[in-house]
mmCIF file of C-alpha atoms and ligand atoms in Angstrom:
data_model
loop_
_atom_site.group_PDB
_atom_site.id
_atom_site.type_symbol
_atom_site.label_atom_id
_atom_site.label_comp_id
_atom_site.label_asym_id
_atom_site.label_seq_id
_atom_site.Cartn_x
_atom_site.Cartn_y
_atom_site.Cartn_z
ATOM 1 C CA MET A 6 -1.298 150.639 114.276
ATOM 2 C CA GLU A 7 -4.471 149.916 116.116
ATOM 3 C CA PHE A 8 -5.847 146.632 115.157
ATOM 4 C CA ILE A 9 -9.249 145.806 115.907
ATOM 5 C CA ILE A 10 -10.665 142.414 115.798
ATOM 6 C CA THR A 11 -14.330 142.042 115.875
ATOM 7 C CA ASP A 12 -16.688 138.840 115.964
ATOM 8 C CA THR A 13 -18.770 139.919 112.704
ATOM 9 C CA TYR A 14 -19.341 142.094 109.873
ATOM 10 C CA GLU A 15 -22.033 143.822 111.521
ATOM 11 C CA ASP A 16 -19.848 144.732 114.725
ATOM 12 C CA MET A 17 -16.886 145.789 112.473
ATOM 13 C CA SER A 18 -19.273 148.042 110.502
ATOM 14 C CA ARG A 19 -20.355 149.461 114.171
ATOM 15 C CA VAL A 20 -17.043 149.830 115.267
ATOM 16 C CA ALA A 21 -15.606 151.380 111.915
ATOM 17 C CA ALA A 22 -18.481 153.948 111.819
ATOM 18 C CA ASP A 23 -18.103 154.928 115.514
ATOM 19 C CA VAL A 24 -14.431 155.718 114.374
ATOM 20 C CA ILE A 25 -15.921 158.180 111.704
ATOM 21 C CA ALA A 26 -18.677 159.389 114.234
ATOM 22 C CA GLU A 27 -16.303 160.526 116.776
ATOM 23 C CA GLN A 28 -14.225 162.328 113.892
ATOM 24 C CA ILE A 29 -17.079 163.996 113.036
ATOM 25 C CA THR A 30 -18.430 164.916 116.486
ATOM 26 C CA THR A 31 -14.819 166.035 117.744
ATOM 27 C CA LYS A 32 -14.803 168.398 114.408
ATOM 28 C CA PRO A 33 -17.760 169.055 112.673
ATOM 29 C CA ALA A 34 -16.008 170.392 109.480
ATOM 30 C CA SER A 35 -14.074 167.684 109.008
ATOM 31 C CA VAL A 36 -12.266 166.320 105.566
ATOM 32 C CA LEU A 37 -13.291 162.501 105.210
ATOM 33 C CA GLY A 38 -11.685 160.545 102.455
ATOM 34 C CA LEU A 39 -14.261 158.015 101.334
ATOM 35 C CA ALA A 40 -14.220 154.640 99.867
ATOM 36 C CA THR A 41 -16.788 152.578 97.832
ATOM 37 C CA GLY A 42 -16.953 148.852 97.667
ATOM 38 C CA SER A 43 -18.549 145.901 99.555
ATOM 39 C CA THR A 44 -16.600 146.166 102.483
ATOM 40 C CA PRO A 45 -17.984 149.660 104.046
ATOM 41 C CA GLU A 46 -21.723 149.348 102.811
ATOM 42 C CA GLY A 47 -22.633 148.170 106.590
ATOM 43 C CA LEU A 48 -20.521 151.104 107.997
ATOM 44 C CA TYR A 49 -22.207 153.928 105.696
ATOM 45 C CA ALA A 50 -25.771 152.099 106.719
ATOM 46 C CA GLN A 51 -24.522 152.262 110.481
ATOM 47 C CA LEU A 52 -23.842 156.191 109.502
ATOM 48 C CA VAL A 53 -27.307 157.250 107.897
ATOM 49 C CA ALA A 54 -29.075 155.479 111.056
ATOM 50 C CA ASP A 55 -27.150 157.656 113.369
ATOM 51 C CA HIS A 56 -28.073 160.638 111.206
ATOM 52 C CA LYS A 57 -31.900 159.559 111.308
ATOM 53 C CA ALA A 58 -31.281 158.956 115.055
ATOM 54 C CA GLY A 59 -30.311 162.611 115.499
ATOM 55 C CA ARG A 60 -27.196 161.580 116.569
ATOM 56 C CA LEU A 61 -24.551 162.696 113.835
ATOM 57 C CA ASP A 62 -24.559 165.922 111.915
ATOM 58 C CA PHE A 63 -22.923 166.288 108.397
ATOM 59 C CA SER A 64 -23.862 169.738 107.245
ATOM 60 C CA GLN A 65 -20.125 170.644 107.652
ATOM 61 C CA VAL A 66 -18.365 167.626 106.368
ATOM 62 C CA ILE A 67 -16.388 167.689 103.296
ATOM 63 C CA SER A 68 -15.798 164.487 101.527
ATOM 64 C CA TYR A 69 -13.329 163.385 98.901
ATOM 65 C CA ASN A 70 -13.848 160.113 97.279
ATOM 66 C CA LEU A 71 -10.825 157.748 96.504
ATOM 67 C CA ASP A 72 -11.427 156.807 93.341
ATOM 68 C CA GLU A 73 -13.745 156.889 89.948
ATOM 69 C CA TYR A 74 -13.519 154.579 86.803
ATOM 70 C CA ARG A 75 -12.523 156.351 83.970
ATOM 71 C CA GLY A 76 -15.312 157.151 81.208
ATOM 72 C CA LEU A 77 -17.947 157.026 83.712
ATOM 73 C CA SER A 78 -20.265 160.042 84.131
ATOM 74 C CA HIS A 79 -21.805 160.901 87.799
ATOM 75 C CA ASP A 80 -24.982 159.681 87.153
ATOM 76 C CA ASP A 81 -23.924 156.511 85.480
ATOM 77 C CA VAL A 82 -25.291 153.646 88.177
ATOM 78 C CA GLN A 83 -21.575 151.909 88.057
ATOM 79 C CA SER A 84 -20.130 155.086 89.122
ATOM 80 C CA TYR A 85 -18.424 155.721 92.155
ATOM 81 C CA HIS A 86 -20.350 158.913 92.710
ATOM 82 C CA TYR A 87 -23.652 157.223 92.259
ATOM 83 C CA PHE A 88 -22.733 154.708 94.731
ATOM 84 C CA MET A 89 -21.754 157.017 97.302
ATOM 85 C CA ASN A 90 -25.156 158.630 96.775
ATOM 86 C CA LYS A 91 -27.264 155.452 97.209
ATOM 87 C CA HIS A 92 -25.445 154.448 100.208
ATOM 88 C CA LEU A 93 -24.580 157.542 102.526
ATOM 89 C CA PHE A 94 -24.821 160.904 100.792
ATOM 90 C CA SER A 95 -28.539 160.807 99.920
ATOM 91 C CA GLY A 96 -29.175 159.143 103.907
ATOM 92 C CA VAL A 97 -27.740 162.239 105.575
ATOM 93 C CA ASN A 98 -27.436 165.808 105.743
ATOM 94 C CA ILE A 99 -24.190 166.288 103.482
ATOM 95 C CA ASP A 100 -24.142 169.134 101.476
ATOM 96 C CA ILE A 101 -23.822 167.644 98.182
ATOM 97 C CA GLN A 102 -21.687 170.910 97.082
ATOM 98 C CA ASN A 103 -19.539 169.481 99.716
ATOM 99 C CA THR A 104 -18.824 165.904 98.040
ATOM 100 C CA HIS A 105 -16.083 165.488 95.832
ATOM 101 C CA VAL A 106 -15.319 161.967 93.563
ATOM 102 C CA PRO A 107 -12.448 162.488 90.880
ATOM 103 C CA ASP A 108 -14.072 163.421 87.787
ATOM 104 C CA GLY A 109 -14.116 160.088 85.365
ATOM 105 C CA SER A 110 -16.131 162.049 82.880
ATOM 106 C CA ASN A 111 -12.818 163.960 82.045
ATOM 107 C CA PRO A 112 -11.187 162.213 79.249
ATOM 108 C CA ASP A 113 -7.785 164.316 79.912
ATOM 109 C CA SER A 114 -6.655 162.154 82.536
ATOM 110 C CA GLU A 115 -3.527 164.592 83.809
ATOM 111 C CA ASP A 116 -6.025 167.327 84.104
ATOM 112 C CA ALA A 117 -8.805 165.219 86.384
ATOM 113 C CA CYS A 118 -5.971 164.085 88.405
ATOM 114 C CA ASN A 119 -4.534 167.283 89.163
ATOM 115 C CA GLN A 120 -7.546 169.062 89.930
ATOM 116 C CA TYR A 121 -8.511 166.967 92.135
ATOM 117 C CA GLU A 122 -4.918 166.424 93.917
ATOM 118 C CA GLN A 123 -5.205 170.420 94.054
ATOM 119 C CA MET A 124 -8.667 170.669 95.258
ATOM 120 C CA ILE A 125 -7.610 168.115 98.026
ATOM 121 C CA ALA A 126 -5.005 170.697 99.008
ATOM 122 C CA GLN A 127 -6.863 173.508 99.287
ATOM 123 C CA ALA A 128 -9.381 171.820 101.670
ATOM 124 C CA GLY A 129 -6.300 171.674 103.837
ATOM 125 C CA GLY A 130 -5.692 168.097 103.400
ATOM 126 C CA ILE A 131 -7.793 164.881 104.743
ATOM 127 C CA ASP A 132 -8.317 164.403 108.410
ATOM 128 C CA LEU A 133 -9.536 160.962 108.321
ATOM 129 C CA GLN A 134 -9.301 158.351 105.140
ATOM 130 C CA LEU A 135 -11.699 155.219 105.055
ATOM 131 C CA LEU A 136 -9.863 152.373 102.987
ATOM 132 C CA GLY A 137 -11.061 148.749 102.027
ATOM 133 C CA LEU A 138 -8.711 146.463 101.183
ATOM 134 C CA GLY A 139 -8.258 144.360 97.660
ATOM 135 C CA HIS A 140 -7.476 140.837 97.384
ATOM 136 C CA ASN A 141 -4.223 141.961 96.275
ATOM 137 C CA GLY A 142 -3.317 144.825 98.576
ATOM 138 C CA HIS A 143 -4.699 147.378 96.528
ATOM 139 C CA ILE A 144 -5.618 150.510 98.177
ATOM 140 C CA GLY A 145 -7.763 152.998 96.160
ATOM 141 C CA PHE A 146 -6.995 151.506 92.875
ATOM 142 C CA ASN A 147 -2.909 151.787 93.702
ATOM 143 C CA GLU A 148 -2.531 148.324 92.546
ATOM 144 C CA PRO A 149 0.879 145.875 93.053
ATOM 145 C CA ALA A 150 3.593 148.066 91.015
ATOM 146 C CA ASP A 151 7.250 148.353 91.321
ATOM 147 C CA ILE A 152 6.844 151.791 93.019
ATOM 148 C CA PHE A 153 3.896 154.123 95.173
ATOM 149 C CA PRO A 154 2.096 156.312 93.051
ATOM 150 C CA LYS A 155 2.836 159.675 94.745
ATOM 151 C CA THR A 156 -0.425 161.593 93.935
ATOM 152 C CA THR A 157 -3.953 161.188 91.923
ATOM 153 C CA ASN A 158 -3.307 159.441 88.962
ATOM 154 C CA CYS A 159 -4.525 157.087 85.914
ATOM 155 C CA VAL A 160 -4.150 153.396 86.550
ATOM 156 C CA ALA A 161 -5.034 150.530 84.206
ATOM 157 C CA LEU A 162 -6.924 147.785 86.469
ATOM 158 C CA THR A 163 -5.167 144.483 86.839
ATOM 159 C CA GLN A 164 -6.795 141.467 85.143
ATOM 160 C CA SER A 165 -7.518 140.475 88.894
ATOM 161 C CA THR A 166 -9.189 143.783 89.919
ATOM 162 C CA ILE A 167 -11.508 143.497 86.886
ATOM 163 C CA GLU A 168 -12.749 140.361 87.648
ATOM 164 C CA ALA A 169 -13.442 140.924 91.340
ATOM 165 C CA ASN A 170 -15.290 144.036 89.898
ATOM 166 C CA SER A 171 -17.459 142.504 87.358
ATOM 167 C CA ARG A 172 -19.801 140.898 89.649
ATOM 168 C CA LEU A 173 -21.234 144.379 89.531
ATOM 169 C CA PHE A 174 -21.724 144.830 85.781
ATOM 170 C CA ASP A 175 -23.898 142.716 83.345
ATOM 171 C CA SER A 176 -20.623 141.631 82.042
ATOM 172 C CA ILE A 177 -16.813 141.762 82.400
ATOM 173 C CA ASP A 178 -16.620 143.778 79.307
ATOM 174 C CA ASP A 179 -18.315 146.497 80.755
ATOM 175 C CA VAL A 180 -15.724 146.686 83.251
ATOM 176 C CA PRO A 181 -14.079 149.659 82.745
ATOM 177 C CA ARG A 182 -10.514 149.098 82.092
ATOM 178 C CA GLU A 183 -8.986 152.592 83.885
ATOM 179 C CA ALA A 184 -9.497 154.473 86.837
ATOM 180 C CA TYR A 185 -8.504 157.766 88.754
ATOM 181 C CA THR A 186 -7.315 157.307 91.957
ATOM 182 C CA MET A 187 -5.668 159.013 95.072
ATOM 183 C CA GLY A 188 -2.042 158.053 94.963
ATOM 184 C CA ILE A 189 -0.311 156.454 97.899
ATOM 185 C CA GLY A 190 0.770 159.834 98.887
ATOM 186 C CA THR A 191 -2.238 161.697 99.121
ATOM 187 C CA ILE A 192 -3.828 158.720 101.184
ATOM 188 C CA MET A 193 -0.567 158.594 103.503
ATOM 189 C CA ALA A 194 -1.030 162.313 103.872
ATOM 190 C CA ALA A 195 -4.275 161.812 105.599
ATOM 191 C CA ARG A 196 -4.322 162.760 109.130
ATOM 192 C CA LYS A 197 -5.642 159.290 110.201
ATOM 193 C CA ILE A 198 -6.456 156.140 108.257
ATOM 194 C CA LEU A 199 -9.413 153.649 109.026
ATOM 195 C CA VAL A 200 -8.985 150.323 107.370
ATOM 196 C CA VAL A 201 -11.992 147.991 107.235
ATOM 197 C CA ALA A 202 -11.750 144.609 105.896
ATOM 198 C CA ASN A 203 -14.176 141.272 106.412
ATOM 199 C CA GLY A 204 -14.353 137.891 105.438
ATOM 200 C CA GLN A 205 -12.043 134.611 105.136
ATOM 201 C CA GLY A 206 -11.195 135.644 101.070
ATOM 202 C CA LYS A 207 -9.456 138.712 102.920
ATOM 203 C CA ALA A 208 -7.206 136.936 105.631
ATOM 204 C CA GLU A 209 -4.479 136.389 103.573
ATOM 205 C CA ILE A 210 -3.868 140.197 102.397
ATOM 206 C CA VAL A 211 -4.471 141.209 105.555
ATOM 207 C CA LYS A 212 -1.940 139.258 107.017
ATOM 208 C CA ARG A 213 0.654 140.242 104.359
ATOM 209 C CA ALA A 214 -0.561 144.013 104.303
ATOM 210 C CA PHE A 215 -0.345 144.754 108.195
ATOM 211 C CA PHE A 216 2.355 141.699 109.393
ATOM 212 C CA GLY A 217 4.502 141.602 105.724
ATOM 213 C CA GLU A 218 6.873 143.352 104.104
ATOM 214 C CA VAL A 219 6.542 146.463 103.468
ATOM 215 C CA SER A 220 6.853 146.916 99.184
ATOM 216 C CA PRO A 221 5.064 148.498 96.241
ATOM 217 C CA GLN A 222 3.724 145.124 95.313
ATOM 218 C CA VAL A 223 1.057 145.179 98.588
ATOM 219 C CA PRO A 224 0.600 148.643 98.557
ATOM 220 C CA ALA A 225 -1.476 148.721 101.512
ATOM 221 C CA SER A 226 1.637 147.681 103.542
ATOM 222 C CA ILE A 227 2.638 151.222 103.322
ATOM 223 C CA LEU A 228 0.151 151.923 106.097
ATOM 224 C CA GLN A 229 2.462 150.231 108.548
ATOM 225 C CA PHE A 230 4.318 153.414 108.598
ATOM 226 C CA HIS A 231 1.765 155.601 109.060
ATOM 227 C CA PRO A 232 1.303 156.962 112.756
ATOM 228 C CA ASN A 233 -2.267 156.998 113.337
ATOM 229 C CA VAL A 234 -4.033 153.975 111.371
ATOM 230 C CA VAL A 235 -7.055 151.941 112.806
ATOM 231 C CA VAL A 236 -7.798 148.802 111.085
ATOM 232 C CA VAL A 237 -10.877 146.857 111.961
ATOM 233 C CA VAL A 238 -11.442 143.661 110.540
ATOM 234 C CA ASP A 239 -13.353 140.693 111.636
ATOM 235 C CA LYS A 240 -12.344 137.289 112.918
ATOM 236 C CA GLN A 241 -12.660 135.764 109.697
ATOM 237 C CA ALA A 242 -10.077 138.260 108.178
ATOM 238 C CA ALA A 243 -7.883 138.141 111.038
ATOM 239 C CA SER A 244 -7.816 134.496 110.906
ATOM 240 C CA LEU A 245 -4.261 134.376 109.566
ATOM 241 C CA CYS A 246 -2.840 136.744 112.023
ATOM 242 C CA MET A 247 -3.994 135.184 115.331
ATOM 243 C CA ALA A 248 -1.564 132.102 114.990
HETATM 244 C C1 F6R B 3 -12.863 151.328 96.563
HETATM 245 C C2 F6R B 3 -11.463 151.224 96.537
HETATM 246 C C3 F6R B 3 -11.179 149.655 96.510
HETATM 247 C C4 F6R B 3 -11.750 149.283 97.344
HETATM 248 C C5 F6R B 3 -11.454 147.264 97.466
HETATM 249 C C6 F6R B 3 -11.830 146.591 98.246
HETATM 250 O O1 F6R B 3 -13.453 153.116 96.383
HETATM 251 O O2 F6R B 3 -10.698 152.209 96.294
HETATM 252 O O3 F6R B 3 -9.798 149.812 96.830
HETATM 253 O O4 F6R B 3 -11.932 149.217 98.992
HETATM 254 O O5 F6R B 3 -11.625 146.878 95.958
HETATM 255 O O6 F6R B 3 -13.246 146.085 97.836
HETATM 256 P P1 F6R B 3 -14.518 145.844 98.556
HETATM 257 O O7 F6R B 3 -14.909 146.094 99.772
HETATM 258 O O8 F6R B 3 -15.596 145.450 97.584
HETATM 259 O O9 F6R B 3 -13.752 144.153 99.180
#
């Protein structure tokens, strides 16, 4: 595992954006696994800036997002599909037909999850998977559990995730209670993984995930077993790892 500590959030975003830019430059038809959340907003802004400056071409890129709330359609402003359009897709020359997010509007969870898993396999798997880190160690919406879920699945969000995500909704009652998410097996099958985390609030989980025991109670800890992981964190998020 490569563990990079940066001074600021902006530096974290730049370093992480460079990992993605290198991937796309080396393989223009890369299959990217993408994440939503506050952490990657800065790196998406960097990628958009790189594209607008003529340094980065997304025309052949294919993307699969990690997760989507169950029950939200693509055009719902709270959907992850909407988030991706706003923060990345609308700012670069990616072919929107090549972007994929689990279909939150499909009420048949088995069908939605199986279809998504098949689409990723048909695309040849993921070249580079971007991940944020939940305060409880979740990746995608794979919450602490007794086992590592293998494939794309439907999960009930934990109370702590509902509370964390309620900042983006008018009221906590509006936060969907379920989501479709790539499984841990889907994520671990990616050829390369890039994790970003920032701020003091992530310090404890960064330490547990990357330097603690590997356990499904800390889903991100499984990444210690992946052969090609780059973790980029700012110094606050790394503060408990530097003792
Ligand atoms: C988002 C996702 C989540 C977030 C995590 C951290 O697609 O799958 O696992 O990466 O909840 O979120 P932020 O970045 O908002 O702290």
